[in-house]
mmCIF file of C-alpha atoms in Angstrom:
data_model
loop_
_atom_site.group_PDB
_atom_site.id
_atom_site.type_symbol
_atom_site.label_atom_id
_atom_site.label_comp_id
_atom_site.label_asym_id
_atom_site.label_seq_id
_atom_site.Cartn_x
_atom_site.Cartn_y
_atom_site.Cartn_z
ATOM 1 C CA MET A 1 105.950 101.560 75.507
ATOM 2 C CA PRO A 2 104.805 103.893 78.350
ATOM 3 C CA ARG A 3 106.875 101.841 80.839
ATOM 4 C CA THR A 4 109.933 102.170 78.579
ATOM 5 C CA ASN A 5 109.408 105.935 78.350
ATOM 6 C CA GLY A 6 109.106 106.114 82.123
ATOM 7 C CA LYS A 7 112.410 104.292 82.617
ATOM 8 C CA ARG A 8 114.063 106.568 80.063
ATOM 9 C CA LYS A 9 112.841 109.667 81.917
ATOM 10 C CA ASP A 10 114.041 108.246 85.232
ATOM 11 C CA MET A 11 117.465 107.584 83.713
ATOM 12 C CA GLN A 12 117.634 111.099 82.284
ATOM 13 C CA ALA A 13 116.664 112.570 85.653
ATOM 14 C CA GLY A 14 119.338 110.500 87.381
ATOM 15 C CA LEU A 15 121.995 111.592 84.883
ATOM 16 C CA LEU A 16 120.987 115.232 85.350
ATOM 17 C CA ILE A 17 121.281 114.949 89.137
ATOM 18 C CA VAL A 18 124.732 113.363 88.857
ATOM 19 C CA ALA A 19 125.940 115.931 86.305
ATOM 20 C CA ALA A 20 124.606 118.802 88.415
ATOM 21 C CA ALA A 21 126.302 117.397 91.533
ATOM 22 C CA PHE A 22 129.648 117.285 89.691
ATOM 23 C CA LEU A 23 129.497 120.685 88.006
ATOM 24 C CA THR A 24 128.131 122.619 90.986
ATOM 25 C CA SER A 25 130.734 121.036 93.269
ATOM 26 C CA ILE A 26 133.432 122.493 91.013
ATOM 27 C CA LEU A 27 131.993 125.944 91.784
ATOM 28 C CA SER A 28 131.965 125.179 95.505
ATOM 29 C CA GLY A 29 135.521 123.906 95.312
ATOM 30 C CA ILE A 30 136.650 127.174 93.747
ATOM 31 C CA PHE A 31 134.603 129.782 95.584
ATOM 32 C CA GLY A 32 133.355 128.021 98.710
ATOM 33 C CA MET A 33 129.813 129.005 97.704
ATOM 34 C CA ALA A 34 127.388 129.226 94.742
ATOM 35 C CA GLY A 35 127.583 125.510 93.955
ATOM 36 C CA GLY A 36 125.190 124.475 96.706
ATOM 37 C CA LEU A 37 122.850 127.336 95.807
ATOM 38 C CA LEU A 38 122.697 126.265 92.168
ATOM 39 C CA PHE A 39 122.391 122.547 92.980
ATOM 40 C CA MET A 40 119.481 123.187 95.345
ATOM 41 C CA GLY A 41 117.705 125.059 92.567
ATOM 42 C CA VAL A 42 118.163 122.164 90.157
ATOM 43 C CA LEU A 43 116.791 119.660 92.675
ATOM 44 C CA ALA A 44 113.860 121.908 93.652
ATOM 45 C CA TRP A 45 112.981 122.224 89.967
ATOM 46 C CA MET A 46 112.997 118.427 89.491
ATOM 47 C CA LEU A 47 111.673 117.066 92.805
ATOM 48 C CA PRO A 48 109.112 117.782 95.537
ATOM 49 C CA ALA A 49 110.472 120.451 97.901
ATOM 50 C CA THR A 50 111.011 118.250 100.960
ATOM 51 C CA THR A 51 112.595 115.455 98.893
ATOM 52 C CA ALA A 52 114.887 118.018 97.266
ATOM 53 C CA LEU A 53 115.911 119.362 100.696
ATOM 54 C CA ALA A 54 116.678 115.866 101.983
ATOM 55 C CA LEU A 55 118.644 114.783 98.906
ATOM 56 C CA HIS A 56 120.512 118.086 98.776
ATOM 57 C CA GLY A 57 121.438 117.603 102.435
ATOM 58 C CA VAL A 58 122.887 114.126 101.862
ATOM 59 C CA ILE A 59 124.892 114.965 98.735
ATOM 60 C CA GLN A 60 126.107 118.354 99.922
ATOM 61 C CA PHE A 61 127.032 117.007 103.358
ATOM 62 C CA ALA A 62 129.313 114.460 101.733
ATOM 63 C CA SER A 63 130.644 117.079 99.312
ATOM 64 C CA ASN A 64 131.456 119.574 102.061
ATOM 65 C CA VAL A 65 133.043 116.970 104.325
ATOM 66 C CA TRP A 66 135.238 115.958 101.397
ATOM 67 C CA ARG A 67 136.084 119.619 100.677
ATOM 68 C CA ALA A 68 136.984 120.149 104.335
ATOM 69 C CA THR A 69 139.130 117.010 104.270
ATOM 70 C CA TRP A 70 140.876 118.179 101.091
ATOM 71 C CA HIS A 71 141.708 121.541 102.738
ATOM 72 C CA ARG A 72 141.953 120.241 106.303
ATOM 73 C CA ALA A 73 145.257 121.997 106.985
ATOM 74 C CA HIS A 74 143.500 125.357 106.527
ATOM 75 C CA VAL A 75 140.378 124.801 108.696
ATOM 76 C CA ALA A 76 139.986 127.396 111.483
ATOM 77 C CA TRP A 77 138.745 124.994 114.161
ATOM 78 C CA PRO A 78 138.305 127.552 117.008
ATOM 79 C CA VAL A 79 135.783 129.424 114.836
ATOM 80 C CA LEU A 80 133.808 126.243 114.260
ATOM 81 C CA ALA A 81 133.476 125.462 117.966
ATOM 82 C CA TRP A 82 131.378 128.600 118.515
ATOM 83 C CA PHE A 83 129.552 128.238 115.200
ATOM 84 C CA GLY A 84 128.558 124.708 116.217
ATOM 85 C CA ILE A 85 126.916 125.981 119.418
ATOM 86 C CA GLY A 86 124.649 128.287 117.397
ATOM 87 C CA ALA A 87 123.905 125.541 114.875
ATOM 88 C CA ALA A 88 122.947 123.072 117.619
ATOM 89 C CA ALA A 89 120.547 125.640 119.085
ATOM 90 C CA ALA A 90 118.916 126.131 115.674
ATOM 91 C CA ILE A 91 118.502 122.381 115.121
ATOM 92 C CA GLY A 92 116.894 122.049 118.545
ATOM 93 C CA PHE A 93 114.553 124.976 117.900
ATOM 94 C CA PHE A 94 113.472 124.088 114.354
ATOM 95 C CA SER A 95 113.045 120.384 115.137
ATOM 96 C CA LEU A 96 110.178 121.433 117.417
ATOM 97 C CA LEU A 97 108.383 123.150 114.548
ATOM 98 C CA VAL A 98 106.329 121.523 111.814
ATOM 99 C CA LEU A 99 108.058 122.661 108.638
ATOM 100 C CA THR A 100 106.381 122.180 105.270
ATOM 101 C CA PRO A 101 108.582 123.932 102.699
ATOM 102 C CA THR A 102 107.104 124.450 99.230
ATOM 103 C CA LYS A 103 108.787 125.118 95.881
ATOM 104 C CA PHE A 104 107.755 128.778 96.095
ATOM 105 C CA TYR A 105 109.417 129.359 99.469
ATOM 106 C CA VAL A 106 112.505 127.410 98.464
ATOM 107 C CA PHE A 107 112.995 129.440 95.269
ATOM 108 C CA LEU A 108 112.144 132.669 97.089
ATOM 109 C CA GLY A 109 114.811 131.932 99.687
ATOM 110 C CA LEU A 110 117.328 130.968 97.017
ATOM 111 C CA GLY A 111 116.570 134.183 95.156
ATOM 112 C CA LEU A 112 116.728 136.573 98.108
ATOM 113 C CA LEU A 113 119.738 135.219 100.001
ATOM 114 C CA PRO A 114 122.333 136.563 97.511
ATOM 115 C CA ILE A 115 121.147 140.112 98.309
ATOM 116 C CA LEU A 116 123.101 139.766 101.546
ATOM 117 C CA VAL A 117 126.447 139.847 99.719
ATOM 118 C CA TRP A 118 125.681 143.418 98.567
ATOM 119 C CA LEU A 119 124.989 144.845 102.032
ATOM 120 C CA PRO A 120 127.504 147.591 102.899
ATOM 121 C CA GLU A 121 130.222 146.096 105.054
ATOM 122 C CA ARG A 122 129.708 148.784 107.705
ATOM 123 C CA TRP A 123 126.142 147.544 108.269
ATOM 124 C CA LEU A 124 127.284 144.083 109.287
ATOM 125 C CA ALA A 125 130.840 144.264 110.529
ATOM 126 C CA LEU A 126 130.990 140.539 111.210
ATOM 127 C CA ASP A 127 134.082 138.526 111.928
ATOM 128 C CA ALA A 128 134.014 134.740 112.155
ATOM 129 C CA THR A 129 136.752 134.841 114.793
ATOM 130 C CA ASN A 130 134.416 136.744 117.148
ATOM 131 C CA ARG A 131 132.678 134.094 119.269
ATOM 132 C CA TRP A 132 129.323 135.915 119.414
ATOM 133 C CA HIS A 133 129.299 136.522 115.686
ATOM 134 C CA ALA A 134 130.094 132.848 115.113
ATOM 135 C CA ILE A 135 127.336 131.658 117.469
ATOM 136 C CA GLY A 136 124.751 133.980 115.887
ATOM 137 C CA GLY A 137 125.877 132.990 112.406
ATOM 138 C CA GLY A 138 125.558 129.319 113.289
ATOM 139 C CA PHE A 139 121.978 129.780 114.477
ATOM 140 C CA VAL A 140 120.770 131.929 111.564
ATOM 141 C CA SER A 141 122.522 130.027 108.780
ATOM 142 C CA THR A 142 121.371 126.619 110.041
ATOM 143 C CA GLY A 143 117.804 127.869 110.386
ATOM 144 C CA LEU A 144 117.838 129.171 106.812
ATOM 145 C CA ALA A 145 119.299 125.891 105.575
ATOM 146 C CA LEU A 146 116.280 124.085 107.006
ATOM 147 C CA VAL A 147 113.823 126.427 105.264
ATOM 148 C CA SER A 148 115.427 127.194 101.887
ATOM 149 C CA GLY A 149 118.065 124.480 101.651
ATOM 150 C CA VAL A 150 121.109 126.765 101.570
ATOM 151 C CA SER A 151 122.766 129.410 103.720
ATOM 152 C CA GLY A 152 126.032 130.142 101.913
ATOM 153 C CA PRO A 153 125.550 133.924 101.616
ATOM 154 C CA VAL A 154 124.839 134.123 105.367
ATOM 155 C CA THR A 155 127.963 132.244 106.408
ATOM 156 C CA ASP A 156 129.881 134.276 103.846
ATOM 157 C CA LEU A 157 129.057 137.435 105.820
ATOM 158 C CA LEU A 158 131.058 136.048 108.735
ATOM 159 C CA PHE A 159 134.240 136.325 106.684
ATOM 160 C CA ILE A 160 133.897 139.938 105.515
ATOM 161 C CA HIS A 161 136.176 141.331 108.216
ATOM 162 C CA SER A 162 138.130 138.218 109.071
ATOM 163 C CA LYS A 163 141.816 137.970 108.250
ATOM 164 C CA LEU A 164 141.481 134.425 106.940
ATOM 165 C CA ASN A 165 142.912 133.800 103.465
ATOM 166 C CA ARG A 166 140.990 132.197 100.578
ATOM 167 C CA HIS A 167 142.058 128.645 101.483
ATOM 168 C CA GLN A 168 140.998 129.152 105.116
ATOM 169 C CA VAL A 169 137.666 130.637 104.004
ATOM 170 C CA VAL A 170 136.902 127.709 101.691
ATOM 171 C CA ALA A 171 137.982 125.104 104.256
ATOM 172 C CA THR A 172 136.198 126.632 107.255
ATOM 173 C CA LYS A 173 133.028 127.342 105.281
ATOM 174 C CA ALA A 174 133.010 123.732 104.114
ATOM 175 C CA VAL A 175 132.643 122.542 107.708
ATOM 176 C CA MET A 176 130.025 125.224 108.432
ATOM 177 C CA GLN A 177 128.044 124.135 105.391
ATOM 178 C CA ALA A 178 128.405 120.472 106.356
ATOM 179 C CA ILE A 179 126.792 121.310 109.692
ATOM 180 C CA GLY A 180 123.872 122.997 107.921
ATOM 181 C CA HIS A 181 123.389 120.049 105.576
ATOM 182 C CA ALA A 182 123.570 117.626 108.499
ATOM 183 C CA SER A 183 120.664 119.528 110.052
ATOM 184 C CA LYS A 184 118.587 118.894 106.900
ATOM 185 C CA ILE A 185 119.406 115.206 107.067
ATOM 186 C CA PHE A 186 118.300 115.172 110.704
ATOM 187 C CA VAL A 187 114.975 116.903 109.981
ATOM 188 C CA TYR A 188 114.112 115.610 106.479
ATOM 189 C CA GLY A 189 116.385 112.607 105.938
ATOM 190 C CA ALA A 190 113.764 110.016 106.823
ATOM 191 C CA LEU A 191 111.840 111.057 103.708
ATOM 192 C CA LEU A 192 114.512 109.477 101.515
ATOM 193 C CA LEU A 193 113.813 106.097 103.097
ATOM 194 C CA GLY A 194 110.182 106.114 101.983
ATOM 195 C CA ALA A 195 109.039 104.091 98.983
ATOM 196 C CA GLN A 196 107.946 107.191 97.056
ATOM 197 C CA ALA A 197 111.337 108.889 97.437
ATOM 198 C CA ARG A 198 113.193 105.692 96.474
ATOM 199 C CA ASP A 199 111.112 105.504 93.300
ATOM 200 C CA ILE A 200 111.956 109.106 92.422
ATOM 201 C CA VAL A 201 115.627 108.977 93.412
ATOM 202 C CA PRO A 202 117.082 105.446 93.611
ATOM 203 C CA LEU A 203 119.871 104.833 96.113
ATOM 204 C CA SER A 204 122.292 104.169 93.252
ATOM 205 C CA VAL A 205 121.729 107.708 91.905
ATOM 206 C CA THR A 206 122.382 109.200 95.339
ATOM 207 C CA VAL A 207 125.628 107.249 95.759
ATOM 208 C CA ILE A 208 126.905 108.151 92.270
ATOM 209 C CA ALA A 209 125.955 111.804 92.825
ATOM 210 C CA VAL A 210 127.931 111.832 96.085
ATOM 211 C CA LEU A 211 130.992 110.450 94.284
ATOM 212 C CA ALA A 212 130.514 112.965 91.462
ATOM 213 C CA SER A 213 130.381 115.822 93.954
ATOM 214 C CA MET A 214 133.652 114.638 95.507
ATOM 215 C CA ALA A 215 135.282 114.564 92.074
ATOM 216 C CA GLY A 216 134.003 118.080 91.432
ATOM 217 C CA ILE A 217 135.557 119.298 94.682
ATOM 218 C CA MET A 218 138.979 118.006 93.574
ATOM 219 C CA VAL A 219 138.673 119.774 90.231
ATOM 220 C CA GLY A 220 137.625 122.981 91.970
ATOM 221 C CA ALA A 221 140.509 122.741 94.427
ATOM 222 C CA ALA A 222 142.989 122.541 91.552
ATOM 223 C CA ILE A 223 141.482 125.671 89.985
ATOM 224 C CA LEU A 224 141.469 127.496 93.360
ATOM 225 C CA ASP A 225 145.247 127.164 93.548
ATOM 226 C CA ARG A 226 145.559 128.954 90.196
ATOM 227 C CA ILE A 227 143.413 132.048 90.803
ATOM 228 C CA SER A 228 144.419 135.222 92.627
ATOM 229 C CA GLU A 229 143.011 136.430 95.948
ATOM 230 C CA ALA A 230 141.500 139.518 94.253
ATOM 231 C CA HIS A 231 139.788 137.484 91.517
ATOM 232 C CA PHE A 232 138.500 135.044 94.151
ATOM 233 C CA ARG A 233 136.771 137.771 96.162
ATOM 234 C CA ALA A 234 135.411 139.747 93.200
ATOM 235 C CA SER A 235 133.933 136.790 91.318
ATOM 236 C CA ARG A 236 131.962 135.295 94.218
ATOM 237 C CA ARG A 237 129.626 138.266 94.653
ATOM 238 C CA TRP A 238 128.546 138.453 91.014
ATOM 239 C CA LEU A 239 128.257 134.701 90.676
ATOM 240 C CA VAL A 240 125.725 134.248 93.486
ATOM 241 C CA THR A 241 123.818 137.368 92.386
ATOM 242 C CA ILE A 242 123.229 136.029 88.877
ATOM 243 C CA ILE A 243 122.144 132.651 90.250
ATOM 244 C CA GLY A 244 119.880 134.288 92.831
ATOM 245 C CA ALA A 245 118.200 136.522 90.254
ATOM 246 C CA THR A 246 117.360 133.467 88.160
ATOM 247 C CA PHE A 247 115.713 131.731 91.105
ATOM 248 C CA LEU A 248 113.834 134.868 92.115
ATOM 249 C CA VAL A 249 112.273 134.958 88.644
ATOM 250 C CA GLN A 250 111.272 131.316 89.114
ATOM 251 C CA ALA A 251 109.607 132.138 92.451
ATOM 252 C CA ILE A 252 107.649 134.952 90.788
ATOM 253 C CA ARG A 253 106.535 132.600 88.013
ATOM 254 C CA ILE A 254 105.319 130.056 90.590
ATOM 255 C CA ALA A 255 103.421 132.757 92.507
ATOM 256 C CA ALA A 256 101.816 133.988 89.290
ATOM 257 C CA GLY A 257 100.542 130.478 88.630
#
């Protein structure tokens, strides 16, 4: 009986991961953010922090590559060239450090990052088309991805003063996010090959979750075509704030024991 209960719990956990991958990818497909933030929180709640970071990296990398492919005609490639230089520097720097993320620091990062979307625009007059802004954004956002799992609100700051439209923002951010998730695979990916991680998250669950995230992106893309530019920009800020506040409460609960 205990073995049967264990298998049932494993199946329920797998179904939850797949469902979360699908539903949060719809959010990412619509807004270019928030989905990854929410999905990382779900995984950090269910799994050990480093395993959650590794799995999130694999699934979200595939999801963002698919989103970029879906919107490939709108990707601002010159922006990404400079962003990639900063990201490569961050990967090189953080790979030299011994990182041991915990659930507290992951939830704290997830909770605090959305504060960035409320900073007055005059404080950070960033523009993704400025090469130095793109390089700095690539370094900072990739570094944060390695510590907290996500960096969407940071990369979002790069588009505050850019003249890119909503399709260009979603497409270009998808590639930026894919770079950040690739960095997590590079640093933590080997953990998923261990016997303990395979017991927690079977390969079949990972594959199905990847496919579910791709399906979610297509649904989100269809919705994106139906919303207005004004609604797109107004909704994103409140969405990530509500999600962030929830995770900040979780971090406080963990700290309180």
